[in-house]
GROMACS .gro file of C-alpha atoms in nm:
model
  346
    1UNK     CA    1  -0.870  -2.736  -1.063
    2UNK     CA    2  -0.884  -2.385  -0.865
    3UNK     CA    3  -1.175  -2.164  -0.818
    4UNK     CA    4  -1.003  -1.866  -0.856
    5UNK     CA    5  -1.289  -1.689  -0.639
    6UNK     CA    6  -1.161  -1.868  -0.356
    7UNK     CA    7  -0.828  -1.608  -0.443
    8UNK     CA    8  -1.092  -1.299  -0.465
    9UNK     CA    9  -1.186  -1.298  -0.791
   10UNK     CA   10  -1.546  -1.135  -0.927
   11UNK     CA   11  -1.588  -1.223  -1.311
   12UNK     CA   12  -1.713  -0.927  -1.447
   13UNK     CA   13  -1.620  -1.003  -1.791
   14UNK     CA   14  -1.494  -1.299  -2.025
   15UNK     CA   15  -1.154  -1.315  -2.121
   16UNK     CA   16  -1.023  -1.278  -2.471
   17UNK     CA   17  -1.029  -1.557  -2.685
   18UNK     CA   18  -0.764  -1.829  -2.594
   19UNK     CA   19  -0.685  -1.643  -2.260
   20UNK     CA   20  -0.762  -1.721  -1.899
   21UNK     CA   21  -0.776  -1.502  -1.563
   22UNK     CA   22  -0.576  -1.529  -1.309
   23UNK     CA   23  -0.385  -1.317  -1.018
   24UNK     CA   24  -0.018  -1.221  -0.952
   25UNK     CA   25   0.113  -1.322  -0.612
   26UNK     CA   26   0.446  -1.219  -0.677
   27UNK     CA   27   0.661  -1.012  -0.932
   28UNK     CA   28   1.064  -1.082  -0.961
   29UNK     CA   29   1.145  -0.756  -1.201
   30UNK     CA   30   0.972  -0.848  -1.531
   31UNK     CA   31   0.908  -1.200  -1.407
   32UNK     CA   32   0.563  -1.286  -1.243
   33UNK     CA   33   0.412  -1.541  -1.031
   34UNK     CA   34   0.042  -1.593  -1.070
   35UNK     CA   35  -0.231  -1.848  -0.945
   36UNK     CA   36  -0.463  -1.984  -1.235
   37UNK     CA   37  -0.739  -2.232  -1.264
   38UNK     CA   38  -0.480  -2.445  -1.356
   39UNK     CA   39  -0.246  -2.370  -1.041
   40UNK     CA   40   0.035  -2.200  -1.009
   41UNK     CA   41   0.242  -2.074  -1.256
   42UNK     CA   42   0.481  -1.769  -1.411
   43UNK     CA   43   0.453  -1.550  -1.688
   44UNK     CA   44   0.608  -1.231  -1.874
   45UNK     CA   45   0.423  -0.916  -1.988
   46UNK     CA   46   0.313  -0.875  -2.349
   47UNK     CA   47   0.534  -0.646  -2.499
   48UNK     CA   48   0.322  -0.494  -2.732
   49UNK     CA   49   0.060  -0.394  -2.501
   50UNK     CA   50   0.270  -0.293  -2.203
   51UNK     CA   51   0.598  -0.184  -2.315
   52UNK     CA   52   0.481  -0.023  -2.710
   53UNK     CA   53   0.189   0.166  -2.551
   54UNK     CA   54   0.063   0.330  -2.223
   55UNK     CA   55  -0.238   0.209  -2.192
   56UNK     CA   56  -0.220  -0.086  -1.969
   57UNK     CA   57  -0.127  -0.065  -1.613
   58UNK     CA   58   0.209  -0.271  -1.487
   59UNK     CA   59   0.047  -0.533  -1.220
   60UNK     CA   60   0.169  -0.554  -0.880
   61UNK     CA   61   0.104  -0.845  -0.599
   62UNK     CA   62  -0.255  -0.864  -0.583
   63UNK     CA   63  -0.356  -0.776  -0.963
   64UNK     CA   64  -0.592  -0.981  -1.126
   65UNK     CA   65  -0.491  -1.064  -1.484
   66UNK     CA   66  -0.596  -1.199  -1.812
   67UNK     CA   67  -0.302  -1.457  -1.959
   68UNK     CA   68  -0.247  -1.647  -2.237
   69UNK     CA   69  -0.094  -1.970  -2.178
   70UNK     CA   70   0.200  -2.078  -2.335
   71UNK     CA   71   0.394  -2.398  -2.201
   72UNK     CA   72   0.547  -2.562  -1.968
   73UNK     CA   73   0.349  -2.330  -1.633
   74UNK     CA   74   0.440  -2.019  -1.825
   75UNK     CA   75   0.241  -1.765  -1.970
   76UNK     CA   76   0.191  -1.419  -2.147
   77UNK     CA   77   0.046  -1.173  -1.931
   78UNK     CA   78  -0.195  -0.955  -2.178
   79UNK     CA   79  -0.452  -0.750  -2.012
   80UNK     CA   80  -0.438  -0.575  -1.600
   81UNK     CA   81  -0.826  -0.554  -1.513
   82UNK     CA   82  -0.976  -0.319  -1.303
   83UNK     CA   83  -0.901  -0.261  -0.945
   84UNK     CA   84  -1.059  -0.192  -0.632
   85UNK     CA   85  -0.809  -0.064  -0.426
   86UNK     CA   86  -0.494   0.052  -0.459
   87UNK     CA   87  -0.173   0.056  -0.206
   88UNK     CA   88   0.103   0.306  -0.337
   89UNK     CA   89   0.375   0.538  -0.222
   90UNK     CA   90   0.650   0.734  -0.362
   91UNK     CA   91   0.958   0.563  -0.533
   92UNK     CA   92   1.230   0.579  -0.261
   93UNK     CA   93   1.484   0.580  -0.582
   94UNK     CA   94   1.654   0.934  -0.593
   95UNK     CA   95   1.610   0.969  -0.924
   96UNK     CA   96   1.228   0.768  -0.924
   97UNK     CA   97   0.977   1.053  -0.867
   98UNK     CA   98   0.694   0.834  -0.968
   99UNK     CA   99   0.495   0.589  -0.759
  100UNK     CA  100   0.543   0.260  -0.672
  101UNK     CA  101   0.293   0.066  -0.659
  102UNK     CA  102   0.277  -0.187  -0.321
  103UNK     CA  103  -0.054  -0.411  -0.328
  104UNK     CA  104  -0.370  -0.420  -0.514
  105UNK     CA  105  -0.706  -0.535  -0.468
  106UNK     CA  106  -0.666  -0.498  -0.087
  107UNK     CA  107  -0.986  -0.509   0.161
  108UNK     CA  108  -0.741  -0.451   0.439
  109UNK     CA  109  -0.400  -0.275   0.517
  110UNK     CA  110  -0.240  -0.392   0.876
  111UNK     CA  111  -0.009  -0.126   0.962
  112UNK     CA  112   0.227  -0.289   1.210
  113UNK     CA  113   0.458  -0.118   1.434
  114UNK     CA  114   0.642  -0.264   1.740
  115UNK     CA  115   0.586  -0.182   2.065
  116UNK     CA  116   0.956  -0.105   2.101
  117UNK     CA  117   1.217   0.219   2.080
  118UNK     CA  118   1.106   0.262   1.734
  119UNK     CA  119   0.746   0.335   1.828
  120UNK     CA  120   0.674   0.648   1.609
  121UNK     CA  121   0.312   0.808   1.579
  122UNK     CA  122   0.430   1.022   1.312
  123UNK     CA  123   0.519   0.721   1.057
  124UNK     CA  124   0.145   0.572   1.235
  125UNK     CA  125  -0.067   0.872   1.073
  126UNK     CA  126   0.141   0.861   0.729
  127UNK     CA  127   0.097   0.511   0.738
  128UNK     CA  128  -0.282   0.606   0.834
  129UNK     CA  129  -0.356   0.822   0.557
  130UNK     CA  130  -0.182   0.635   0.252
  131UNK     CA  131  -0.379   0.301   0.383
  132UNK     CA  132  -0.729   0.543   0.378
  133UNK     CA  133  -0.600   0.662   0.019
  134UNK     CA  134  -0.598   0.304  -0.107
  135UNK     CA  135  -0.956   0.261  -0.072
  136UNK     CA  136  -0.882  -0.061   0.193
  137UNK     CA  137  -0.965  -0.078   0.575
  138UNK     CA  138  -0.650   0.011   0.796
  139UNK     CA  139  -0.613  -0.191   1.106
  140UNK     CA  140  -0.339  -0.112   1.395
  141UNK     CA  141  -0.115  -0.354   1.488
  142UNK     CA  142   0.075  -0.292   1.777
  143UNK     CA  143   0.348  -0.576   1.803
  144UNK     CA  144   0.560  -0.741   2.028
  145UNK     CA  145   0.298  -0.642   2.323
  146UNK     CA  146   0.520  -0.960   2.514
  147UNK     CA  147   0.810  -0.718   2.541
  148UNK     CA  148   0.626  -0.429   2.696
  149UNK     CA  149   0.526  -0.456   3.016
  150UNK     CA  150   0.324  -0.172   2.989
  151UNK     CA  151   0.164   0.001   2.684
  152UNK     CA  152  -0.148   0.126   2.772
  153UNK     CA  153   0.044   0.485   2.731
  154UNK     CA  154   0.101   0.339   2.349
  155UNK     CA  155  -0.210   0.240   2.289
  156UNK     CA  156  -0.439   0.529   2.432
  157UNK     CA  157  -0.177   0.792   2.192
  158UNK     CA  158  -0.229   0.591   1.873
  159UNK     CA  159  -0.621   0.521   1.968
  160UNK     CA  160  -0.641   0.882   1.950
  161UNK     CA  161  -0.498   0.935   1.603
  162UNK     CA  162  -0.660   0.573   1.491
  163UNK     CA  163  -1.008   0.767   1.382
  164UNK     CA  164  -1.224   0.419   1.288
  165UNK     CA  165  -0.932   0.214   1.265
  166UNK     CA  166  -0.904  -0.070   1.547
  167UNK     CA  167  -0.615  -0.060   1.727
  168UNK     CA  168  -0.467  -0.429   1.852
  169UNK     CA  169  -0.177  -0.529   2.041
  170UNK     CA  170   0.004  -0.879   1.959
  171UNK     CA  171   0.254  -1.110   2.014
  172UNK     CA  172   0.289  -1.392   1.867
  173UNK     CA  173   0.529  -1.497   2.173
  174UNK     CA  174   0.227  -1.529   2.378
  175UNK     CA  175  -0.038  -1.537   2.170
  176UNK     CA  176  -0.189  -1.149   2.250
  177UNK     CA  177  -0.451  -1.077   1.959
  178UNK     CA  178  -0.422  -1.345   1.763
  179UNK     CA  179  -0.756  -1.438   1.830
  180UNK     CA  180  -0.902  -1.070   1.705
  181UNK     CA  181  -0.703  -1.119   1.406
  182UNK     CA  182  -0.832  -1.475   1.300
  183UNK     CA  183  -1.170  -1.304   1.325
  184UNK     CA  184  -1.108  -1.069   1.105
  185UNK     CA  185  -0.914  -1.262   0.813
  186UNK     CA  186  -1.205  -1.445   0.615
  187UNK     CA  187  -1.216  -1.620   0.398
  188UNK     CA  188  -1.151  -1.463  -0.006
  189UNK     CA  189  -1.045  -1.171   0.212
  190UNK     CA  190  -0.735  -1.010   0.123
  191UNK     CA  191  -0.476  -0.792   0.347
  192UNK     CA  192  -0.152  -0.635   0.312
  193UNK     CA  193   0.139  -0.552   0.589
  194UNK     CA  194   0.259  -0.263   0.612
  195UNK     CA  195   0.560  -0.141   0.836
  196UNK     CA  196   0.910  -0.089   0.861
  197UNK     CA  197   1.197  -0.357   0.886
  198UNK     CA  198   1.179  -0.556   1.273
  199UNK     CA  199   0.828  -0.515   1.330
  200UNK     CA  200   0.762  -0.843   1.290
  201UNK     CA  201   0.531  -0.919   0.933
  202UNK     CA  202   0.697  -1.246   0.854
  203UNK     CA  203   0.728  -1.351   1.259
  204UNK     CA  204   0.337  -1.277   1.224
  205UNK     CA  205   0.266  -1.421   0.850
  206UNK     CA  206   0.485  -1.764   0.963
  207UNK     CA  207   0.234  -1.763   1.305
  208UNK     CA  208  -0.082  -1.742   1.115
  209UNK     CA  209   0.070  -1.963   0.822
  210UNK     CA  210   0.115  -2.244   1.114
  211UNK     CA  211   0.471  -2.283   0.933
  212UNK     CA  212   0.761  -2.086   0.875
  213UNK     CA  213   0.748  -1.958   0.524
  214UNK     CA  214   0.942  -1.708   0.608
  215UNK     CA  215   1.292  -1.614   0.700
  216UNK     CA  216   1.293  -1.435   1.032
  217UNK     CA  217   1.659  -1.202   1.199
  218UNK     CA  218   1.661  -1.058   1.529
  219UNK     CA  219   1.640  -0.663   1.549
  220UNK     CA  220   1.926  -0.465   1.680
  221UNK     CA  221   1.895  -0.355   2.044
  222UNK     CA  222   2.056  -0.006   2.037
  223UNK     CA  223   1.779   0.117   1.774
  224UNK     CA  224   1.538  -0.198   1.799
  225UNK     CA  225   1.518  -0.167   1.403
  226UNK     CA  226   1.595  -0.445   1.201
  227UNK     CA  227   1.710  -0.626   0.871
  228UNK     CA  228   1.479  -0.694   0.568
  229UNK     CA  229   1.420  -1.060   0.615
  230UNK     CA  230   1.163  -1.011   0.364
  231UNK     CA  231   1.311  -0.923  -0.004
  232UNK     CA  232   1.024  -0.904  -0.239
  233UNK     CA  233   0.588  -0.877  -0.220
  234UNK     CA  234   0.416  -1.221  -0.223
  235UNK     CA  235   0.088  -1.293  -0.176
  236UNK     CA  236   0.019  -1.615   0.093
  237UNK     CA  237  -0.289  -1.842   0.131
  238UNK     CA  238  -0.377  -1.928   0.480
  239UNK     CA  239  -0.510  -2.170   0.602
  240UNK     CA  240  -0.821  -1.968   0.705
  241UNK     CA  241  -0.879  -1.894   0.343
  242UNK     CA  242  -0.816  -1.534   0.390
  243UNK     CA  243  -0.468  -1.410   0.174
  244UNK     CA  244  -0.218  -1.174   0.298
  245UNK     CA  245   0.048  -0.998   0.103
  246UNK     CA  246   0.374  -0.972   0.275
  247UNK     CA  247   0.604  -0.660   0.201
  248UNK     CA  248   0.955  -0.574   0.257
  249UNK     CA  249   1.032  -0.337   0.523
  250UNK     CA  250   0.965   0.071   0.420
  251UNK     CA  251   1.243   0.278   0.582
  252UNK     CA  252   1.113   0.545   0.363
  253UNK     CA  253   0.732   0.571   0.301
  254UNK     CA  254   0.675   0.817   0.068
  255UNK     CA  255   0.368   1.039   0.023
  256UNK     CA  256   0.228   0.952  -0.279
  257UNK     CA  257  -0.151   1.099  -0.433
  258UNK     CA  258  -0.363   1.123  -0.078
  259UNK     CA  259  -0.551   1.386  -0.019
  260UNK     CA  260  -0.879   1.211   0.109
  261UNK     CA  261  -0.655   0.967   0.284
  262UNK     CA  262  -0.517   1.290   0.468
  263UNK     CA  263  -0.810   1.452   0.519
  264UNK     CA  264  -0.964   1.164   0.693
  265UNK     CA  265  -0.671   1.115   0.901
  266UNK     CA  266  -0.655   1.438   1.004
  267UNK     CA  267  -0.984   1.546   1.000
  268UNK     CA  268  -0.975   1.660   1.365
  269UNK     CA  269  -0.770   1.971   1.200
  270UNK     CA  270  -0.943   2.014   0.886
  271UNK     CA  271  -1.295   2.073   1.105
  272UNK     CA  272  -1.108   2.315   1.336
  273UNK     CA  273  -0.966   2.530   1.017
  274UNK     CA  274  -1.320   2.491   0.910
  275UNK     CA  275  -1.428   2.721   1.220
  276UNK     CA  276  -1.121   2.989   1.221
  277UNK     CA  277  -1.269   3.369   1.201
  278UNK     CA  278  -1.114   3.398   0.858
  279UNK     CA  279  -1.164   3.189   0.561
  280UNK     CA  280  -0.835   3.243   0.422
  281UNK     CA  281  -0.694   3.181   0.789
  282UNK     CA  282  -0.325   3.074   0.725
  283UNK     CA  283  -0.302   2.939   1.098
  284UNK     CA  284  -0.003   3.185   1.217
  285UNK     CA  285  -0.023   3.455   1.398
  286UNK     CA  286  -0.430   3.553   1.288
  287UNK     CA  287  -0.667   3.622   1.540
  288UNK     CA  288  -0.949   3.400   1.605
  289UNK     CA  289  -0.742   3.112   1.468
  290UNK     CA  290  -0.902   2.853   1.617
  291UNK     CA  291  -0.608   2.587   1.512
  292UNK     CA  292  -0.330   2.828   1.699
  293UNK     CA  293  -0.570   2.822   1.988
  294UNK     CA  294  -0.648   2.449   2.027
  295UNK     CA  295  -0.306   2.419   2.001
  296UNK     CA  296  -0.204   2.680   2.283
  297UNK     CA  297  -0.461   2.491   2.493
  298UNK     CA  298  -0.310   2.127   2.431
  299UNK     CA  299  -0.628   2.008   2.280
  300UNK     CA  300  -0.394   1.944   1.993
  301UNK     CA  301  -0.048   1.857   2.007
  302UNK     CA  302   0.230   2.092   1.783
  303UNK     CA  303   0.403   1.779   1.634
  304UNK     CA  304   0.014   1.666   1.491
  305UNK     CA  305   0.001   2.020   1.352
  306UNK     CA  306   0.358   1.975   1.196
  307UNK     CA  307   0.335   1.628   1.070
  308UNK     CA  308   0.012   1.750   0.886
  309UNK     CA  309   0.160   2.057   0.754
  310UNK     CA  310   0.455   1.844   0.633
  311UNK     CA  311   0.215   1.527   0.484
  312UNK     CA  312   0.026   1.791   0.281
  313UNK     CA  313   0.318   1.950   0.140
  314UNK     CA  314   0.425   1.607   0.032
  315UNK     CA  315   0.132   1.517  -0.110
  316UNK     CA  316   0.079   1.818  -0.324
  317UNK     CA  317   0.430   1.800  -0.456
  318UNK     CA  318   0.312   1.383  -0.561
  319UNK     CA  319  -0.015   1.535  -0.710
  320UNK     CA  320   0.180   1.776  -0.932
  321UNK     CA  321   0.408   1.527  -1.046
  322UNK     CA  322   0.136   1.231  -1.108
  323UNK     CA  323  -0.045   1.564  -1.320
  324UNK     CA  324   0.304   1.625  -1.502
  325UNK     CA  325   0.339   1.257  -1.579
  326UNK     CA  326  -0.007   1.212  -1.731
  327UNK     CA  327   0.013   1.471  -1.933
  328UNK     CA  328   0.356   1.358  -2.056
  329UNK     CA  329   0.189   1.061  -2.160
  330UNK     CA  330  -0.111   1.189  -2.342
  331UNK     CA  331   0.113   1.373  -2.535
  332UNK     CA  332   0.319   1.054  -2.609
  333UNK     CA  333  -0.023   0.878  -2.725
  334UNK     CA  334  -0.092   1.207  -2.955
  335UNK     CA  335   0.278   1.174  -3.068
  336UNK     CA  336   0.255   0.822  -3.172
  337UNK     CA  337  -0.117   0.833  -3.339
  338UNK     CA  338   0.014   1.123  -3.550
  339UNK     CA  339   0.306   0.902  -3.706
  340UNK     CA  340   0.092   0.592  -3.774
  341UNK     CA  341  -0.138   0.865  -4.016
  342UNK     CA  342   0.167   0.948  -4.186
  343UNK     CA  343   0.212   0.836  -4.566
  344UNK     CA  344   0.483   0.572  -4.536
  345UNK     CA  345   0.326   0.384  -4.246
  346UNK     CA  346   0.006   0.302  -4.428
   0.00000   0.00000   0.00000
């Protein structure tokens, strides 16, 4: 028998009659995997309550569920319960324009980069503000500190954009911060990583596993980027207690709903627009703009300015699309309680 508390979960209400809790540590397109009292086992939504209506939310890795068991370790997944945190960008499908949802019920989100060619601060503060969105505590890992012989440079640039979040190097070549992160991965803690393809996640996940549970490939040296060795979310036990969900490698990291995740990240600018000599200050060419001036002075860089300006932008185009979409399905709800009061349905 499990305690399913030992996986995070806080009973905050009984399931329905016949059904049990439990939480989904992977998802295979409509299949799920899920950890129950009774161990592991895989399951299918309820049609009627996810597919006929809008009401429920899809789960993702890290969802805790009520299920209805069924036979054989399978189940019917009927009810997505409450969250506390949220990891989510936007689809990276052309034709997508919605969100995509990447982890739930997170405490923490390790946003790895390498300390390689494909170092980018940029991705670090979009990265930054869609972890600070989620409602979970980003941490910065800086990997494959064994191949740099020096990154203090790397480390001061992205301490300065880190705001709260710690900032640690590792390797698990040589063992660099493995310590700090065994510290901080409790137990009934759960984290997710977060990073491009050939940063290292499953090296890192197989190190604190103590076994290779997953496939590692070698990055390519002209670009240091690598293949997705990792093809789908899962969630992993270790053997500190603590869980981390392991995600394929984001090429594209979409902005998805973030303004407080923004405005914490870049709340260095938001103060200094706070203080320009006009309200409406659009940060050109106005005087006493006290942005255009920190900038001229080099107490903040151009490319923070543009990355901010260019985060926003994508952020308000997500918000009006996320408004669009809920009121698309409101009126779907309206549209569907107005047939069942017609004559021939009753």
């Amino acid at each position: 028998m499990i305690d399913l508390k030992d996986f995070g979960y806080r009973e905050e209400k009984a399931p329905p009659a016949g059904c049990k809790p439990g939480r989904i540590t992977a998802v295979h397109r409509e299949r799920y995997e899920l950890i129950g009292a009774d161990g592991p086992l895989f399951g299918k939504l309820k049609a009627g309550v996810y597919y006929n209506t809008s009401e429920e939310i899809f789960p993702t890795v890290g969802d805790f569920v009520f299920y209805r068991p069924i036979a054989l370790n399978d189940c019917q997944i009927v009810k997505t319960l409450p969250r506390t945190s949220y990891f989510a960008r936007l689809d990276p499908n052309p034709n997508g324009g919605t969100q995509q949802a990447v982890a739930a019920n997170i405490d923490i989100a390790f946003i790895m980069t390498s300390l390689n060619q494909d170092f980018n601060l940029s991705r670090l503060e979009r990265y930054l503000a869609l972890a600070r969105q989620s409602n979970a505590k980003p941490v910065i890992i800086l990997t494959k500190a064994d191949l740099a012989a020096d990154y203090e440079n790397e480390m001061a640039i992205t301490m300065a954009i880190a705001g709260d979040a710690e900032v640690i190097p590792v390797s698990v070549v040589d063992g660099t911060g493995l310590d700090l992160l065994n510290k901080i991965l409790k137990p009934r803690l759960t984290a997710v990583f977060i990073g491009m393809s050939g940063v290292g996640k499953s090296s890192l996940l197989n190190c604190l596993m103590g076994d290779d549970v997953m496939h590692t490939s070698e990055v390519r040296e002209s670009d240091s980027r690598g293949r997705h060795t990792t093809t789908h979310r899962q969630l992993f036990m270790l053997p500190s207690g603590a869980m981390v969900i392991d995600t394929p490698g984001m090429r594209v990291m979409g902005m998805w709903e973030a303004d407080e995740g923004l405005s914490e990240t870049f709340s260095d600018l938001e103060t200094l627009g706070g203080s320009c000599r006009f309200s409406d200050c659009r940060h050109q060419t106005e005087p006493g703009c006290r942005v255009r001036a920190a900038i001229a002075s080099g107490e903040i860089s151009e490319e923070h300015w543009q990355n901010y300006l260019k985060l926003k932008k994508e952020s308000a185009f997500a918000l009006n699309k996320a408004e669009m979409l809920r009121m698309k399905s409101a009126r779907n709800k309206m549209i569907a309680l107005d047939k069942r009061k017609l004559p021939w349905k009753k």
